[in-house]
Amino acid sequence: MSTDFSITGDRVIRKALQKIGVIAVGEPVPSDELADCRITLNILLKNLMGGSNPVFGGLKTWMRERQSLTLDSKAKYTLAPSGGDLDTDIPIKIVSVRLKDTDDNETVLTEMSAGEYEEIGKKNQTSTPTRWFYERHIAAGYLYFDVIPSDVTDVAELTYLRTTNDIDDASDSIEFSLEYYRPVINLLAIDLASEYEMEVPASVLTATQQSTELVNHFEPDDSDAFFQPEAD
């Protein structure tokens, strides 16, 4: 007995093609078609990573990463695979930022909206940061504090959501938790049906709706927990 089941991207592709009748069970997929299908799968997986989307709600908690950002005498920091202030995959979303001092005491900072950041009248003041704003661009992400840190011995502890790794070859498994396999296969079948100019079978549409509803009840959303005591 085991609990380590996983599935490669190529197996997801084969299952999706079987569902729309492009191949039979056990039939191989031509290499050129497989390469095209990997592109479609990668696009789908990236699309599904959003925290608040109508398909898969909630943050993908298995994609959370935690890293430390060394502060400097500036309020803007670049997060990028290379050449930034923190070398990392570009975060899709920063979940939290904590300021940690040399005694390892952490203070949670408050997230700002874009509008709140723009309303800061003087962005070059020096003090202790209390708020932050994150903006994701194509080649990098940018983390802004409300002030220039006055104590550069402090460290910003980041918790963020990264994107999935690419499916580049036959051995790459999809980076989604087990309960997502069924909806991913069915969603891919829908996308591939249009590329093969085939009608989506009713069974695939039904399975897509059912499996996405089930997984959205399984995965908690990204809102804070709230408990209300019983009224007297």
mmCIF file with all atom_site columns, C-alpha atoms in Angstrom, residues 2-171:
data_model
loop_
_atom_site.group_PDB
_atom_site.id
_atom_site.type_symbol
_atom_site.label_atom_id
_atom_site.label_alt_id
_atom_site.label_comp_id
_atom_site.label_asym_id
_atom_site.label_entity_id
_atom_site.label_seq_id
_atom_site.pdbx_PDB_ins_code
_atom_site.Cartn_x
_atom_site.Cartn_y
_atom_site.Cartn_z
_atom_site.occupancy
_atom_site.B_iso_or_equiv
_atom_site.pdbx_formal_charge
_atom_site.auth_seq_id
_atom_site.auth_comp_id
_atom_site.auth_asym_id
_atom_site.auth_atom_id
_atom_site.pdbx_PDB_model_num
ATOM 1   C CA . SER A 1 2   ? 1.286   3.486  -0.813  1.00 0.00 ? 2   SER A CA 1
ATOM 2   C CA . THR A 1 3   ? 0.144   7.114  -0.721  1.00 0.00 ? 3   THR A CA 1
ATOM 3   C CA . ASP A 1 4   ? 2.651   8.689  -3.118  1.00 0.00 ? 4   ASP A CA 1
ATOM 4   C CA . PHE A 1 5   ? 0.658   8.580  -6.353  1.00 0.00 ? 5   PHE A CA 1
ATOM 5   C CA . SER A 1 6   ? 1.599   11.244 -8.882  1.00 0.00 ? 6   SER A CA 1
ATOM 6   C CA . ILE A 1 7   ? 1.023   11.725 -12.575 1.00 0.00 ? 7   ILE A CA 1
ATOM 7   C CA . THR A 1 8   ? 3.275   13.070 -15.316 1.00 0.00 ? 8   THR A CA 1
ATOM 8   C CA . GLY A 1 9   ? 2.204   15.762 -17.717 1.00 0.00 ? 9   GLY A CA 1
ATOM 9   C CA . ASP A 1 10  ? 2.361   13.334 -20.617 1.00 0.00 ? 10  ASP A CA 1
ATOM 10  C CA . ARG A 1 11  ? -0.017  10.931 -18.879 1.00 0.00 ? 11  ARG A CA 1
ATOM 11  C CA . VAL A 1 12  ? -2.416  13.818 -18.250 1.00 0.00 ? 12  VAL A CA 1
ATOM 12  C CA . ILE A 1 13  ? -2.244  14.614 -21.965 1.00 0.00 ? 13  ILE A CA 1
ATOM 13  C CA . ARG A 1 14  ? -2.930  11.004 -22.971 1.00 0.00 ? 14  ARG A CA 1
ATOM 14  C CA . LYS A 1 15  ? -5.880  10.755 -20.595 1.00 0.00 ? 15  LYS A CA 1
ATOM 15  C CA . ALA A 1 16  ? -7.314  14.020 -21.972 1.00 0.00 ? 16  ALA A CA 1
ATOM 16  C CA . LEU A 1 17  ? -6.912  12.865 -25.577 1.00 0.00 ? 17  LEU A CA 1
ATOM 17  C CA . GLN A 1 18  ? -8.608  9.560  -24.737 1.00 0.00 ? 18  GLN A CA 1
ATOM 18  C CA . LYS A 1 19  ? -11.568 11.432 -23.261 1.00 0.00 ? 19  LYS A CA 1
ATOM 19  C CA . ILE A 1 20  ? -12.221 13.310 -26.494 1.00 0.00 ? 20  ILE A CA 1
ATOM 20  C CA . GLY A 1 21  ? -11.603 10.289 -28.708 1.00 0.00 ? 21  GLY A CA 1
ATOM 21  C CA . VAL A 1 22  ? -8.341  11.396 -30.351 1.00 0.00 ? 22  VAL A CA 1
ATOM 22  C CA . ILE A 1 23  ? -6.495  8.243  -29.265 1.00 0.00 ? 23  ILE A CA 1
ATOM 23  C CA . ALA A 1 24  ? -7.539  4.863  -27.934 1.00 0.00 ? 24  ALA A CA 1
ATOM 24  C CA . VAL A 1 25  ? -6.344  3.413  -24.622 1.00 0.00 ? 25  VAL A CA 1
ATOM 25  C CA . GLY A 1 26  ? -2.709  2.367  -25.020 1.00 0.00 ? 26  GLY A CA 1
ATOM 26  C CA . GLU A 1 27  ? -2.269  4.190  -28.323 1.00 0.00 ? 27  GLU A CA 1
ATOM 27  C CA . PRO A 1 28  ? 0.842   6.422  -28.467 1.00 0.00 ? 28  PRO A CA 1
ATOM 28  C CA . VAL A 1 29  ? 0.704   10.130 -29.206 1.00 0.00 ? 29  VAL A CA 1
ATOM 29  C CA . PRO A 1 30  ? 2.923   11.310 -32.093 1.00 0.00 ? 30  PRO A CA 1
ATOM 30  C CA . SER A 1 31  ? 5.902   13.300 -30.765 1.00 0.00 ? 31  SER A CA 1
ATOM 31  C CA . ASP A 1 32  ? 5.027   16.518 -32.608 1.00 0.00 ? 32  ASP A CA 1
ATOM 32  C CA . GLU A 1 33  ? 1.462   16.432 -31.289 1.00 0.00 ? 33  GLU A CA 1
ATOM 33  C CA . LEU A 1 34  ? 2.726   15.647 -27.785 1.00 0.00 ? 34  LEU A CA 1
ATOM 34  C CA . ALA A 1 35  ? 4.971   18.723 -27.897 1.00 0.00 ? 35  ALA A CA 1
ATOM 35  C CA . ASP A 1 36  ? 2.022   20.918 -28.896 1.00 0.00 ? 36  ASP A CA 1
ATOM 36  C CA . CYS A 1 37  ? -0.142  19.399 -26.168 1.00 0.00 ? 37  CYS A CA 1
ATOM 37  C CA . ARG A 1 38  ? 2.541   20.166 -23.561 1.00 0.00 ? 38  ARG A CA 1
ATOM 38  C CA . ILE A 1 39  ? 2.286   23.831 -24.514 1.00 0.00 ? 39  ILE A CA 1
ATOM 39  C CA . THR A 1 40  ? -1.480  23.721 -24.021 1.00 0.00 ? 40  THR A CA 1
ATOM 40  C CA . LEU A 1 41  ? -1.058  21.941 -20.669 1.00 0.00 ? 41  LEU A CA 1
ATOM 41  C CA . ASN A 1 42  ? 1.510   24.481 -19.444 1.00 0.00 ? 42  ASN A CA 1
ATOM 42  C CA . ILE A 1 43  ? -0.776  27.364 -20.390 1.00 0.00 ? 43  ILE A CA 1
ATOM 43  C CA . LEU A 1 44  ? -3.658  25.717 -18.530 1.00 0.00 ? 44  LEU A CA 1
ATOM 44  C CA . LEU A 1 45  ? -1.612  25.038 -15.381 1.00 0.00 ? 45  LEU A CA 1
ATOM 45  C CA . LYS A 1 46  ? -0.343  28.624 -15.219 1.00 0.00 ? 46  LYS A CA 1
ATOM 46  C CA . ASN A 1 47  ? -3.891  29.875 -15.717 1.00 0.00 ? 47  ASN A CA 1
ATOM 47  C CA . LEU A 1 48  ? -5.162  27.827 -12.779 1.00 0.00 ? 48  LEU A CA 1
ATOM 48  C CA . MET A 1 49  ? -2.640  29.204 -10.268 1.00 0.00 ? 49  MET A CA 1
ATOM 49  C CA . GLY A 1 50  ? -4.578  32.353 -9.383  1.00 0.00 ? 50  GLY A CA 1
ATOM 50  C CA . GLY A 1 51  ? -5.739  32.609 -5.786  1.00 0.00 ? 51  GLY A CA 1
ATOM 51  C CA . SER A 1 52  ? -9.223  33.877 -6.588  1.00 0.00 ? 52  SER A CA 1
ATOM 52  C CA . ASN A 1 53  ? -10.538 32.370 -9.785  1.00 0.00 ? 53  ASN A CA 1
ATOM 53  C CA . PRO A 1 54  ? -13.881 30.782 -10.696 1.00 0.00 ? 54  PRO A CA 1
ATOM 54  C CA . VAL A 1 55  ? -12.343 27.369 -11.464 1.00 0.00 ? 55  VAL A CA 1
ATOM 55  C CA . PHE A 1 56  ? -10.100 26.503 -8.518  1.00 0.00 ? 56  PHE A CA 1
ATOM 56  C CA . GLY A 1 57  ? -10.741 28.795 -5.564  1.00 0.00 ? 57  GLY A CA 1
ATOM 57  C CA . GLY A 1 58  ? -8.302  29.320 -2.734  1.00 0.00 ? 58  GLY A CA 1
ATOM 58  C CA . LEU A 1 59  ? -4.553  29.619 -2.571  1.00 0.00 ? 59  LEU A CA 1
ATOM 59  C CA . LYS A 1 60  ? -2.616  26.559 -3.686  1.00 0.00 ? 60  LYS A CA 1
ATOM 60  C CA . THR A 1 61  ? -0.992  26.004 -0.299  1.00 0.00 ? 61  THR A CA 1
ATOM 61  C CA . TRP A 1 62  ? 1.543   23.451 -1.577  1.00 0.00 ? 62  TRP A CA 1
ATOM 62  C CA . MET A 1 63  ? 3.012   26.248 -3.714  1.00 0.00 ? 63  MET A CA 1
ATOM 63  C CA . ARG A 1 64  ? 3.792   28.495 -0.768  1.00 0.00 ? 64  ARG A CA 1
ATOM 64  C CA . GLU A 1 65  ? 7.430   29.440 -0.280  1.00 0.00 ? 65  GLU A CA 1
ATOM 65  C CA . ARG A 1 66  ? 9.166   31.330 2.520   1.00 0.00 ? 66  ARG A CA 1
ATOM 66  C CA . GLN A 1 67  ? 12.305  33.396 2.051   1.00 0.00 ? 67  GLN A CA 1
ATOM 67  C CA . SER A 1 68  ? 14.181  36.165 3.826   1.00 0.00 ? 68  SER A CA 1
ATOM 68  C CA . LEU A 1 69  ? 14.813  39.521 2.159   1.00 0.00 ? 69  LEU A CA 1
ATOM 69  C CA . THR A 1 70  ? 17.822  41.504 3.366   1.00 0.00 ? 70  THR A CA 1
ATOM 70  C CA . LEU A 1 71  ? 16.833  45.145 3.736   1.00 0.00 ? 71  LEU A CA 1
ATOM 71  C CA . ASP A 1 72  ? 18.774  48.101 2.373   1.00 0.00 ? 72  ASP A CA 1
ATOM 72  C CA . SER A 1 73  ? 18.426  51.872 2.428   1.00 0.00 ? 73  SER A CA 1
ATOM 73  C CA . LYS A 1 74  ? 15.604  51.875 -0.108  1.00 0.00 ? 74  LYS A CA 1
ATOM 74  C CA . ALA A 1 75  ? 11.860  51.252 -0.195  1.00 0.00 ? 75  ALA A CA 1
ATOM 75  C CA . LYS A 1 76  ? 11.608  49.244 -3.451  1.00 0.00 ? 76  LYS A CA 1
ATOM 76  C CA . TYR A 1 77  ? 12.947  45.684 -3.880  1.00 0.00 ? 77  TYR A CA 1
ATOM 77  C CA . THR A 1 78  ? 13.132  43.505 -6.983  1.00 0.00 ? 78  THR A CA 1
ATOM 78  C CA . LEU A 1 79  ? 12.171  39.819 -6.800  1.00 0.00 ? 79  LEU A CA 1
ATOM 79  C CA . ALA A 1 80  ? 13.386  37.929 -9.866  1.00 0.00 ? 80  ALA A CA 1
ATOM 80  C CA . PRO A 1 81  ? 15.050  34.648 -10.927 1.00 0.00 ? 81  PRO A CA 1
ATOM 81  C CA . SER A 1 82  ? 18.377  36.476 -11.179 1.00 0.00 ? 82  SER A CA 1
ATOM 82  C CA . GLY A 1 83  ? 19.805  39.935 -10.736 1.00 0.00 ? 83  GLY A CA 1
ATOM 83  C CA . GLY A 1 84  ? 17.258  41.111 -8.165  1.00 0.00 ? 84  GLY A CA 1
ATOM 84  C CA . ASP A 1 85  ? 17.397  41.933 -4.477  1.00 0.00 ? 85  ASP A CA 1
ATOM 85  C CA . LEU A 1 86  ? 16.045  38.430 -3.879  1.00 0.00 ? 86  LEU A CA 1
ATOM 86  C CA . ASP A 1 87  ? 16.769  35.707 -6.430  1.00 0.00 ? 87  ASP A CA 1
ATOM 87  C CA . THR A 1 88  ? 13.580  33.654 -6.618  1.00 0.00 ? 88  THR A CA 1
ATOM 88  C CA . ASP A 1 89  ? 10.755  32.657 -8.912  1.00 0.00 ? 89  ASP A CA 1
ATOM 89  C CA . ILE A 1 90  ? 8.554   35.689 -9.453  1.00 0.00 ? 90  ILE A CA 1
ATOM 90  C CA . PRO A 1 91  ? 5.819   35.430 -6.804  1.00 0.00 ? 91  PRO A CA 1
ATOM 91  C CA . ILE A 1 92  ? 2.270   35.253 -8.105  1.00 0.00 ? 92  ILE A CA 1
ATOM 92  C CA . LYS A 1 93  ? 1.073   36.673 -4.820  1.00 0.00 ? 93  LYS A CA 1
ATOM 93  C CA . ILE A 1 94  ? 2.755   37.645 -1.559  1.00 0.00 ? 94  ILE A CA 1
ATOM 94  C CA . VAL A 1 95  ? 0.721   36.239 1.300   1.00 0.00 ? 95  VAL A CA 1
ATOM 95  C CA . SER A 1 96  ? 2.453   37.991 4.203   1.00 0.00 ? 96  SER A CA 1
ATOM 96  C CA . VAL A 1 97  ? 5.459   40.126 5.115   1.00 0.00 ? 97  VAL A CA 1
ATOM 97  C CA . ARG A 1 98  ? 6.961   40.145 8.593   1.00 0.00 ? 98  ARG A CA 1
ATOM 98  C CA . LEU A 1 99  ? 9.738   42.398 9.841   1.00 0.00 ? 99  LEU A CA 1
ATOM 99  C CA . LYS A 1 100 ? 12.250  40.424 11.938  1.00 0.00 ? 100 LYS A CA 1
ATOM 100 C CA . ASP A 1 101 ? 14.796  42.122 14.161  1.00 0.00 ? 101 ASP A CA 1
ATOM 101 C CA . THR A 1 102 ? 18.151  40.802 15.374  1.00 0.00 ? 102 THR A CA 1
ATOM 102 C CA . ASP A 1 103 ? 16.445  39.189 18.386  1.00 0.00 ? 103 ASP A CA 1
ATOM 103 C CA . ASP A 1 104 ? 14.186  37.190 16.034  1.00 0.00 ? 104 ASP A CA 1
ATOM 104 C CA . ASN A 1 105 ? 11.092  39.154 17.029  1.00 0.00 ? 105 ASN A CA 1
ATOM 105 C CA . GLU A 1 106 ? 8.673   39.337 14.102  1.00 0.00 ? 106 GLU A CA 1
ATOM 106 C CA . THR A 1 107 ? 6.130   42.069 13.398  1.00 0.00 ? 107 THR A CA 1
ATOM 107 C CA . VAL A 1 108 ? 3.433   41.492 10.788  1.00 0.00 ? 108 VAL A CA 1
ATOM 108 C CA . LEU A 1 109 ? 3.218   44.323 8.269   1.00 0.00 ? 109 LEU A CA 1
ATOM 109 C CA . THR A 1 110 ? -0.037  45.464 6.652   1.00 0.00 ? 110 THR A CA 1
ATOM 110 C CA . GLU A 1 111 ? -0.643  45.025 2.940   1.00 0.00 ? 111 GLU A CA 1
ATOM 111 C CA . MET A 1 112 ? -1.472  48.134 0.913   1.00 0.00 ? 112 MET A CA 1
ATOM 112 C CA . SER A 1 113 ? -3.507  48.389 -2.255  1.00 0.00 ? 113 SER A CA 1
ATOM 113 C CA . ALA A 1 114 ? -2.039  50.101 -5.309  1.00 0.00 ? 114 ALA A CA 1
ATOM 114 C CA . GLY A 1 115 ? -4.154  53.138 -4.561  1.00 0.00 ? 115 GLY A CA 1
ATOM 115 C CA . GLU A 1 116 ? -2.995  53.332 -0.949  1.00 0.00 ? 116 GLU A CA 1
ATOM 116 C CA . TYR A 1 117 ? 0.623   53.142 -2.034  1.00 0.00 ? 117 TYR A CA 1
ATOM 117 C CA . GLU A 1 118 ? 0.169   55.886 -4.614  1.00 0.00 ? 118 GLU A CA 1
ATOM 118 C CA . GLU A 1 119 ? -1.435  58.109 -1.968  1.00 0.00 ? 119 GLU A CA 1
ATOM 119 C CA . ILE A 1 120 ? 1.726   58.149 0.160   1.00 0.00 ? 120 ILE A CA 1
ATOM 120 C CA . GLY A 1 121 ? 2.767   61.764 -0.205  1.00 0.00 ? 121 GLY A CA 1
ATOM 121 C CA . LYS A 1 122 ? 6.446   61.355 0.570   1.00 0.00 ? 122 LYS A CA 1
ATOM 122 C CA . LYS A 1 123 ? 7.905   57.987 -0.339  1.00 0.00 ? 123 LYS A CA 1
ATOM 123 C CA . ASN A 1 124 ? 11.507  58.718 0.616   1.00 0.00 ? 124 ASN A CA 1
ATOM 124 C CA . GLN A 1 125 ? 11.007  59.117 4.347   1.00 0.00 ? 125 GLN A CA 1
ATOM 125 C CA . THR A 1 126 ? 13.162  56.953 6.617   1.00 0.00 ? 126 THR A CA 1
ATOM 126 C CA . SER A 1 127 ? 11.489  55.033 9.430   1.00 0.00 ? 127 SER A CA 1
ATOM 127 C CA . THR A 1 128 ? 10.349  51.539 10.398  1.00 0.00 ? 128 THR A CA 1
ATOM 128 C CA . PRO A 1 129 ? 8.161   49.991 7.675   1.00 0.00 ? 129 PRO A CA 1
ATOM 129 C CA . THR A 1 130 ? 4.622   49.160 8.724   1.00 0.00 ? 130 THR A CA 1
ATOM 130 C CA . ARG A 1 131 ? 2.990   48.559 5.328   1.00 0.00 ? 131 ARG A CA 1
ATOM 131 C CA . TRP A 1 132 ? 3.870   46.929 1.995   1.00 0.00 ? 132 TRP A CA 1
ATOM 132 C CA . PHE A 1 133 ? 2.622   46.691 -1.574  1.00 0.00 ? 133 PHE A CA 1
ATOM 133 C CA . TYR A 1 134 ? 3.495   44.044 -4.180  1.00 0.00 ? 134 TYR A CA 1
ATOM 134 C CA . GLU A 1 135 ? 3.275   44.461 -7.950  1.00 0.00 ? 135 GLU A CA 1
ATOM 135 C CA . ARG A 1 136 ? 3.974   41.580 -10.334 1.00 0.00 ? 136 ARG A CA 1
ATOM 136 C CA . HIS A 1 137 ? 5.422   42.340 -13.760 1.00 0.00 ? 137 HIS A CA 1
ATOM 137 C CA . ILE A 1 138 ? 6.441   40.011 -16.605 1.00 0.00 ? 138 ILE A CA 1
ATOM 138 C CA . ALA A 1 139 ? 10.167  39.787 -15.833 1.00 0.00 ? 139 ALA A CA 1
ATOM 139 C CA . ALA A 1 140 ? 10.142  40.553 -12.102 1.00 0.00 ? 140 ALA A CA 1
ATOM 140 C CA . GLY A 1 141 ? 8.040   41.337 -9.067  1.00 0.00 ? 141 GLY A CA 1
ATOM 141 C CA . TYR A 1 142 ? 8.425   44.531 -7.044  1.00 0.00 ? 142 TYR A CA 1
ATOM 142 C CA . LEU A 1 143 ? 7.926   44.857 -3.305  1.00 0.00 ? 143 LEU A CA 1
ATOM 143 C CA . TYR A 1 144 ? 7.402   48.371 -1.977  1.00 0.00 ? 144 TYR A CA 1
ATOM 144 C CA . PHE A 1 145 ? 7.470   49.514 1.643   1.00 0.00 ? 145 PHE A CA 1
ATOM 145 C CA . ASP A 1 146 ? 5.761   52.651 2.888   1.00 0.00 ? 146 ASP A CA 1
ATOM 146 C CA . VAL A 1 147 ? 9.109   54.073 4.048   1.00 0.00 ? 147 VAL A CA 1
ATOM 147 C CA . ILE A 1 148 ? 12.830  53.511 3.621   1.00 0.00 ? 148 ILE A CA 1
ATOM 148 C CA . PRO A 1 149 ? 13.906  51.146 6.431   1.00 0.00 ? 149 PRO A CA 1
ATOM 149 C CA . SER A 1 150 ? 15.849  52.962 9.130   1.00 0.00 ? 150 SER A CA 1
ATOM 150 C CA . ASP A 1 151 ? 17.349  49.749 10.520  1.00 0.00 ? 151 ASP A CA 1
ATOM 151 C CA . VAL A 1 152 ? 18.907  47.668 7.750   1.00 0.00 ? 152 VAL A CA 1
ATOM 152 C CA . THR A 1 153 ? 19.809  44.918 10.214  1.00 0.00 ? 153 THR A CA 1
ATOM 153 C CA . ASP A 1 154 ? 16.122  43.965 10.134  1.00 0.00 ? 154 ASP A CA 1
ATOM 154 C CA . VAL A 1 155 ? 15.036  41.262 7.688   1.00 0.00 ? 155 VAL A CA 1
ATOM 155 C CA . ALA A 1 156 ? 11.745  41.008 5.796   1.00 0.00 ? 156 ALA A CA 1
ATOM 156 C CA . GLU A 1 157 ? 10.355  37.484 6.036   1.00 0.00 ? 157 GLU A CA 1
ATOM 157 C CA . LEU A 1 158 ? 8.196   36.758 2.992   1.00 0.00 ? 158 LEU A CA 1
ATOM 158 C CA . THR A 1 159 ? 5.557   34.094 2.469   1.00 0.00 ? 159 THR A CA 1
ATOM 159 C CA . TYR A 1 160 ? 4.467   33.946 -1.148  1.00 0.00 ? 160 TYR A CA 1
ATOM 160 C CA . LEU A 1 161 ? 2.792   31.809 -3.769  1.00 0.00 ? 161 LEU A CA 1
ATOM 161 C CA . ARG A 1 162 ? 4.982   30.702 -6.671  1.00 0.00 ? 162 ARG A CA 1
ATOM 162 C CA . THR A 1 163 ? 3.881   29.410 -10.052 1.00 0.00 ? 163 THR A CA 1
ATOM 163 C CA . THR A 1 164 ? 4.027   25.773 -11.147 1.00 0.00 ? 164 THR A CA 1
ATOM 164 C CA . ASN A 1 165 ? 7.129   24.325 -12.746 1.00 0.00 ? 165 ASN A CA 1
ATOM 165 C CA . ASP A 1 166 ? 6.935   23.829 -16.508 1.00 0.00 ? 166 ASP A CA 1
ATOM 166 C CA . ILE A 1 167 ? 6.171   20.469 -18.106 1.00 0.00 ? 167 ILE A CA 1
ATOM 167 C CA . ASP A 1 168 ? 9.162   20.171 -20.429 1.00 0.00 ? 168 ASP A CA 1
ATOM 168 C CA . ASP A 1 169 ? 9.596   16.432 -20.968 1.00 0.00 ? 169 ASP A CA 1
ATOM 169 C CA . ALA A 1 170 ? 8.000   13.044 -20.385 1.00 0.00 ? 170 ALA A CA 1
ATOM 170 C CA . SER A 1 171 ? 9.254   12.623 -16.811 1.00 0.00 ? 171 SER A CA 1
#
